[in-house]
């Protein structure tokens, strides 16, 4: 299984600022996913990031608010821009697993609080 | 619309007793079903999956799940619960309408399992 790390593990930010979350994988992967897990809620897919192409955003998420970079096969960043308290959430990155279709491995998450 | 339902927000069981965490789904086509677990202050971990084959699938940490097509259910089970099983459990299903290799999953809201000593 892939080992995934995320930085920072948590942060407290002021509204109007931006935070970039890093996701590092210990092996090369084609697909990386960014999720949001709001308090008491399930996971919501923000976007899918493939190396060498533009990220694919889900309904309700836009590139201006959540720009994503995918410079190589082991790394991705998600930026939460112009933050508001509603952006307070856990942000998770994941990668496709080697065990077959749709199996995913997740990073430990970044807990973001916006004040 | 495709969806996953976990009807119980919380399940409480005594250590040593069997546990069941329920999941029902609604998708078009053949379902690909998954269970993930989120331990406190840790990331989500894959537990098991059903793609095809035997309706009873076995996964990590002694967990198993039974696929029931007629009831559109995929309940997670364990014969004897441990205190260390206390965690948040998520059921997920493949979004059969996602294009190509997007591999999008539809997630349930999660069930908090508390195993009491």
CSV table of C-alpha atoms in Angstrom, one decimal:
chain,number,residue,atom,x,y,z
A,1,UNK,CA,0.0,0.0,0.0
A,2,UNK,CA,1.1,3.6,-0.6
A,3,UNK,CA,2.3,5.7,2.3
A,4,UNK,CA,0.9,9.3,2.0
A,5,UNK,CA,1.9,12.3,4.1
A,6,UNK,CA,0.3,15.7,4.3
A,7,UNK,CA,1.5,19.0,5.4
A,8,UNK,CA,0.5,20.8,7.5
A,9,UNK,CA,-1.4,18.4,9.8
A,10,UNK,CA,-3.4,21.3,11.1
A,11,UNK,CA,-3.6,25.1,10.9
A,12,UNK,CA,-5.6,28.0,12.1
A,13,UNK,CA,-6.0,30.7,9.5
A,14,UNK,CA,-7.7,34.1,9.3
A,15,UNK,CA,-10.4,34.7,6.9
A,16,UNK,CA,-9.4,36.2,3.6
A,17,UNK,CA,-6.0,34.4,3.6
A,18,UNK,CA,-4.9,31.3,1.6
A,19,UNK,CA,-3.4,28.0,2.7
A,20,UNK,CA,-1.6,25.5,0.5
A,21,UNK,CA,-1.8,21.8,1.6
A,22,UNK,CA,0.9,19.4,0.4
A,23,UNK,CA,0.4,15.8,-0.3
A,24,UNK,CA,3.4,13.5,-0.8
A,25,UNK,CA,3.2,9.8,-1.9
A,26,UNK,CA,6.1,7.3,-1.5
A,27,UNK,CA,5.4,5.8,-4.9
A,28,UNK,CA,4.5,7.1,-8.4
A,29,UNK,CA,0.7,7.2,-8.9
A,30,UNK,CA,-1.3,8.4,-11.8
A,31,UNK,CA,-4.4,9.6,-10.0
A,32,UNK,CA,-4.6,11.7,-6.9
A,33,UNK,CA,-7.8,12.9,-5.2
A,34,UNK,CA,-8.6,15.8,-2.9
A,35,UNK,CA,-11.5,15.5,-0.5
A,36,UNK,CA,-13.1,17.7,2.1
A,37,UNK,CA,-14.6,16.3,5.3
A,38,UNK,CA,-16.7,18.9,7.1
A,39,UNK,CA,-17.5,18.4,10.8
A,40,UNK,CA,-20.1,15.6,11.2
A,41,UNK,CA,-20.3,15.0,7.5
A,42,UNK,CA,-19.1,12.6,5.0
A,43,UNK,CA,-16.3,12.9,2.4
A,44,UNK,CA,-16.9,15.2,-0.5
A,45,UNK,CA,-14.6,14.9,-3.5
A,46,UNK,CA,-13.2,18.3,-4.5
A,47,UNK,CA,-11.2,17.3,-7.6
A,48,UNK,CA,-9.2,14.6,-9.3
A,49,UNK,CA,-5.6,15.5,-10.2
A,50,UNK,CA,-3.7,13.6,-12.9
A,51,UNK,CA,-0.1,14.5,-13.6
A,52,UNK,CA,0.3,16.5,-16.8
A,53,UNK,CA,-3.2,17.6,-17.1
A,54,UNK,CA,-5.7,20.1,-15.5
A,55,UNK,CA,-7.5,18.9,-12.4
A,56,UNK,CA,-11.1,17.8,-12.8
A,57,UNK,CA,-13.3,19.6,-10.4
A,58,UNK,CA,-16.6,18.3,-9.0
A,59,UNK,CA,-19.8,20.2,-9.0
A,60,UNK,CA,-19.6,23.1,-6.5
A,61,UNK,CA,-15.9,23.4,-6.6
A,62,UNK,CA,-13.9,25.8,-8.8
A,63,UNK,CA,-10.3,26.3,-9.7
A,64,UNK,CA,-10.2,29.9,-8.5
A,65,UNK,CA,-11.2,28.8,-5.0
A,66,UNK,CA,-9.2,25.5,-4.9
A,67,UNK,CA,-6.3,25.6,-7.3
A,68,UNK,CA,-4.4,22.3,-7.5
A,69,UNK,CA,-1.0,21.6,-8.7
A,70,UNK,CA,0.4,18.2,-9.8
A,71,UNK,CA,4.0,18.7,-10.8
A,72,UNK,CA,5.0,15.0,-10.8
A,73,UNK,CA,3.8,11.5,-10.0
A,74,UNK,CA,4.4,11.7,-6.3
A,75,UNK,CA,3.3,15.1,-5.2
A,76,UNK,CA,0.3,17.4,-5.3
A,77,UNK,CA,-0.9,20.6,-3.6
A,78,UNK,CA,-4.3,22.0,-2.9
A,79,UNK,CA,-4.7,25.7,-2.1
A,80,UNK,CA,-7.8,26.9,-0.2
A,81,UNK,CA,-8.0,30.5,-1.4
A,82,UNK,CA,-9.7,33.6,0.2
A,83,UNK,CA,-10.8,31.5,3.2
A,84,UNK,CA,-14.0,31.9,5.2
A,85,UNK,CA,-15.1,30.1,8.3
A,86,UNK,CA,-17.2,27.8,6.0
A,87,UNK,CA,-13.9,26.4,4.7
A,88,UNK,CA,-13.1,25.0,8.2
A,89,UNK,CA,-12.8,21.3,7.5
A,90,UNK,CA,-10.4,18.3,7.2
A,91,UNK,CA,-8.8,18.1,3.8
A,92,UNK,CA,-7.7,14.7,2.6
A,93,UNK,CA,-5.7,13.6,-0.3
A,94,UNK,CA,-5.9,10.0,-1.6
A,95,UNK,CA,-4.4,7.9,-4.4
A,96,UNK,CA,-5.7,5.0,-6.3
A,97,UNK,CA,-4.7,1.7,-4.8
A,98,UNK,CA,-3.0,-1.2,-6.4
A,99,UNK,CA,-5.6,-3.6,-5.2
A,100,UNK,CA,-8.0,-2.9,-8.1
A,101,UNK,CA,-10.5,-0.4,-9.3
A,102,UNK,CA,-11.6,2.4,-6.9
A,103,UNK,CA,-9.6,1.2,-3.9
A,104,UNK,CA,-8.0,4.3,-2.4
A,105,UNK,CA,-5.3,5.1,0.1
A,106,UNK,CA,-5.7,8.2,2.2
A,107,UNK,CA,-3.3,10.7,3.8
A,108,UNK,CA,-3.8,11.6,7.5
A,109,UNK,CA,-5.6,14.8,6.6
A,110,UNK,CA,-5.1,18.5,7.2
A,111,UNK,CA,-7.4,20.0,9.8
A,112,UNK,CA,-8.1,23.6,8.9
A,113,UNK,CA,-9.8,26.1,11.1
A,114,UNK,CA,-10.7,29.5,9.7
A,115,UNK,CA,-11.4,32.3,12.2
B,1,UNK,CA,-29.9,9.3,-8.1
B,2,UNK,CA,-27.0,7.2,-6.8
B,3,UNK,CA,-26.5,7.2,-3.1
B,4,UNK,CA,-25.2,5.4,0.0
B,5,UNK,CA,-27.1,5.3,3.3
B,6,UNK,CA,-25.7,4.4,6.7
B,7,UNK,CA,-28.9,4.4,8.8
B,8,UNK,CA,-27.2,4.5,12.1
B,9,UNK,CA,-25.1,7.4,13.3
B,10,UNK,CA,-23.8,5.4,16.2
B,11,UNK,CA,-23.5,1.7,17.1
B,12,UNK,CA,-22.7,0.6,20.6
B,13,UNK,CA,-21.6,-3.0,21.4
B,14,UNK,CA,-20.0,-4.7,24.2
B,15,UNK,CA,-16.5,-6.2,23.7
B,16,UNK,CA,-16.7,-9.8,22.6
B,17,UNK,CA,-20.2,-9.4,21.1
B,18,UNK,CA,-20.8,-9.5,17.4
B,19,UNK,CA,-21.1,-6.2,15.6
B,20,UNK,CA,-23.0,-5.1,12.5
B,21,UNK,CA,-22.7,-1.7,10.8
B,22,UNK,CA,-25.3,-1.3,8.2
B,23,UNK,CA,-25.1,0.1,4.7
B,24,UNK,CA,-27.6,0.3,1.8
B,25,UNK,CA,-27.0,1.6,-1.6
B,26,UNK,CA,-28.6,2.8,-4.8
B,27,UNK,CA,-26.6,2.7,-8.0
B,28,UNK,CA,-27.2,1.9,-11.6
B,29,UNK,CA,-25.4,-1.1,-12.9
B,30,UNK,CA,-23.3,-3.6,-10.9
B,31,UNK,CA,-22.2,-2.1,-7.6
B,32,UNK,CA,-18.6,-1.9,-6.5
B,33,UNK,CA,-18.8,-1.6,-2.7
B,34,UNK,CA,-16.3,-0.6,-0.1
B,35,UNK,CA,-15.8,-0.2,3.6
B,36,UNK,CA,-13.3,2.2,5.1
B,37,UNK,CA,-12.4,2.9,8.7
B,38,UNK,CA,-11.2,6.1,10.3
B,39,UNK,CA,-9.5,5.7,13.6
B,40,UNK,CA,-9.3,8.8,15.9
B,41,UNK,CA,-6.6,11.2,14.7
B,42,UNK,CA,-5.7,9.0,11.8
B,43,UNK,CA,-6.4,8.8,8.1
B,44,UNK,CA,-9.0,6.7,6.4
B,45,UNK,CA,-8.0,3.1,5.9
B,46,UNK,CA,-9.4,0.6,3.4
B,47,UNK,CA,-11.1,-2.4,5.0
B,48,UNK,CA,-12.6,-4.5,2.3
B,49,UNK,CA,-14.5,-4.4,-1.0
B,50,UNK,CA,-17.0,-6.3,-3.1
B,51,UNK,CA,-16.6,-6.2,-6.9
B,52,UNK,CA,-17.8,-9.6,-8.0
B,53,UNK,CA,-17.8,-13.2,-6.8
B,54,UNK,CA,-18.7,-14.5,-3.4
B,55,UNK,CA,-21.3,-12.4,-1.5
B,56,UNK,CA,-19.3,-12.7,1.7
B,57,UNK,CA,-16.0,-10.8,1.5
B,58,UNK,CA,-13.4,-10.8,4.2
B,59,UNK,CA,-11.1,-7.9,5.0
B,60,UNK,CA,-8.6,-6.5,7.4
B,61,UNK,CA,-8.8,-6.8,11.2
B,62,UNK,CA,-11.3,-9.7,11.1
B,63,UNK,CA,-14.0,-7.7,9.4
B,64,UNK,CA,-16.3,-9.1,6.8
B,65,UNK,CA,-19.2,-7.8,4.8
B,66,UNK,CA,-22.1,-9.5,3.1
B,67,UNK,CA,-23.4,-8.3,-0.3
B,68,UNK,CA,-27.1,-8.7,-0.6
B,69,UNK,CA,-28.3,-7.8,-4.1
B,70,UNK,CA,-32.0,-8.1,-3.4
B,71,UNK,CA,-31.8,-5.9,-0.3
B,72,UNK,CA,-29.2,-3.6,-1.9
B,73,UNK,CA,-27.2,-3.9,1.3
B,74,UNK,CA,-23.6,-4.3,2.2
B,75,UNK,CA,-23.5,-4.7,6.0
B,76,UNK,CA,-20.1,-4.8,7.8
B,77,UNK,CA,-19.8,-7.5,10.4
B,78,UNK,CA,-17.3,-8.9,12.9
B,79,UNK,CA,-18.0,-11.9,15.1
B,80,UNK,CA,-16.3,-10.6,18.2
B,81,UNK,CA,-15.8,-6.9,18.7
B,82,UNK,CA,-12.7,-5.4,20.3
B,83,UNK,CA,-12.4,-2.1,22.1
B,84,UNK,CA,-9.8,-1.1,19.5
B,85,UNK,CA,-12.4,-1.4,16.8
B,86,UNK,CA,-14.0,1.8,18.1
B,87,UNK,CA,-13.8,4.2,15.1
B,88,UNK,CA,-15.8,5.8,12.4
B,89,UNK,CA,-16.8,3.5,9.5
B,90,UNK,CA,-17.7,4.7,6.0
B,91,UNK,CA,-19.4,2.7,3.3
B,92,UNK,CA,-18.8,3.8,-0.3
B,93,UNK,CA,-19.9,2.8,-3.7
B,94,UNK,CA,-18.4,3.4,-7.1
B,95,UNK,CA,-20.1,6.2,-9.0
B,96,UNK,CA,-21.0,4.2,-12.1
B,97,UNK,CA,-21.7,7.4,-14.0
B,98,UNK,CA,-18.2,8.8,-13.6
B,99,UNK,CA,-16.4,9.0,-16.8
B,100,UNK,CA,-13.4,6.9,-17.8
B,101,UNK,CA,-10.9,6.2,-15.1
B,102,UNK,CA,-12.2,9.0,-12.8
B,103,UNK,CA,-12.8,6.3,-10.1
B,104,UNK,CA,-15.1,8.5,-8.2
B,105,UNK,CA,-16.7,7.1,-5.0
B,106,UNK,CA,-20.0,8.0,-3.4
B,107,UNK,CA,-19.7,8.0,0.4
B,108,UNK,CA,-22.1,7.4,3.2
B,109,UNK,CA,-22.2,9.7,6.2
B,110,UNK,CA,-20.3,7.3,8.4
B,111,UNK,CA,-21.2,5.3,11.5
B,112,UNK,CA,-19.4,5.8,14.8
B,113,UNK,CA,-18.8,2.4,16.4
B,114,UNK,CA,-18.2,2.4,20.2
B,115,UNK,CA,-17.1,-0.9,21.7
B,116,UNK,CA,-17.4,-0.9,25.4
B,117,UNK,CA,-15.1,-3.0,27.6
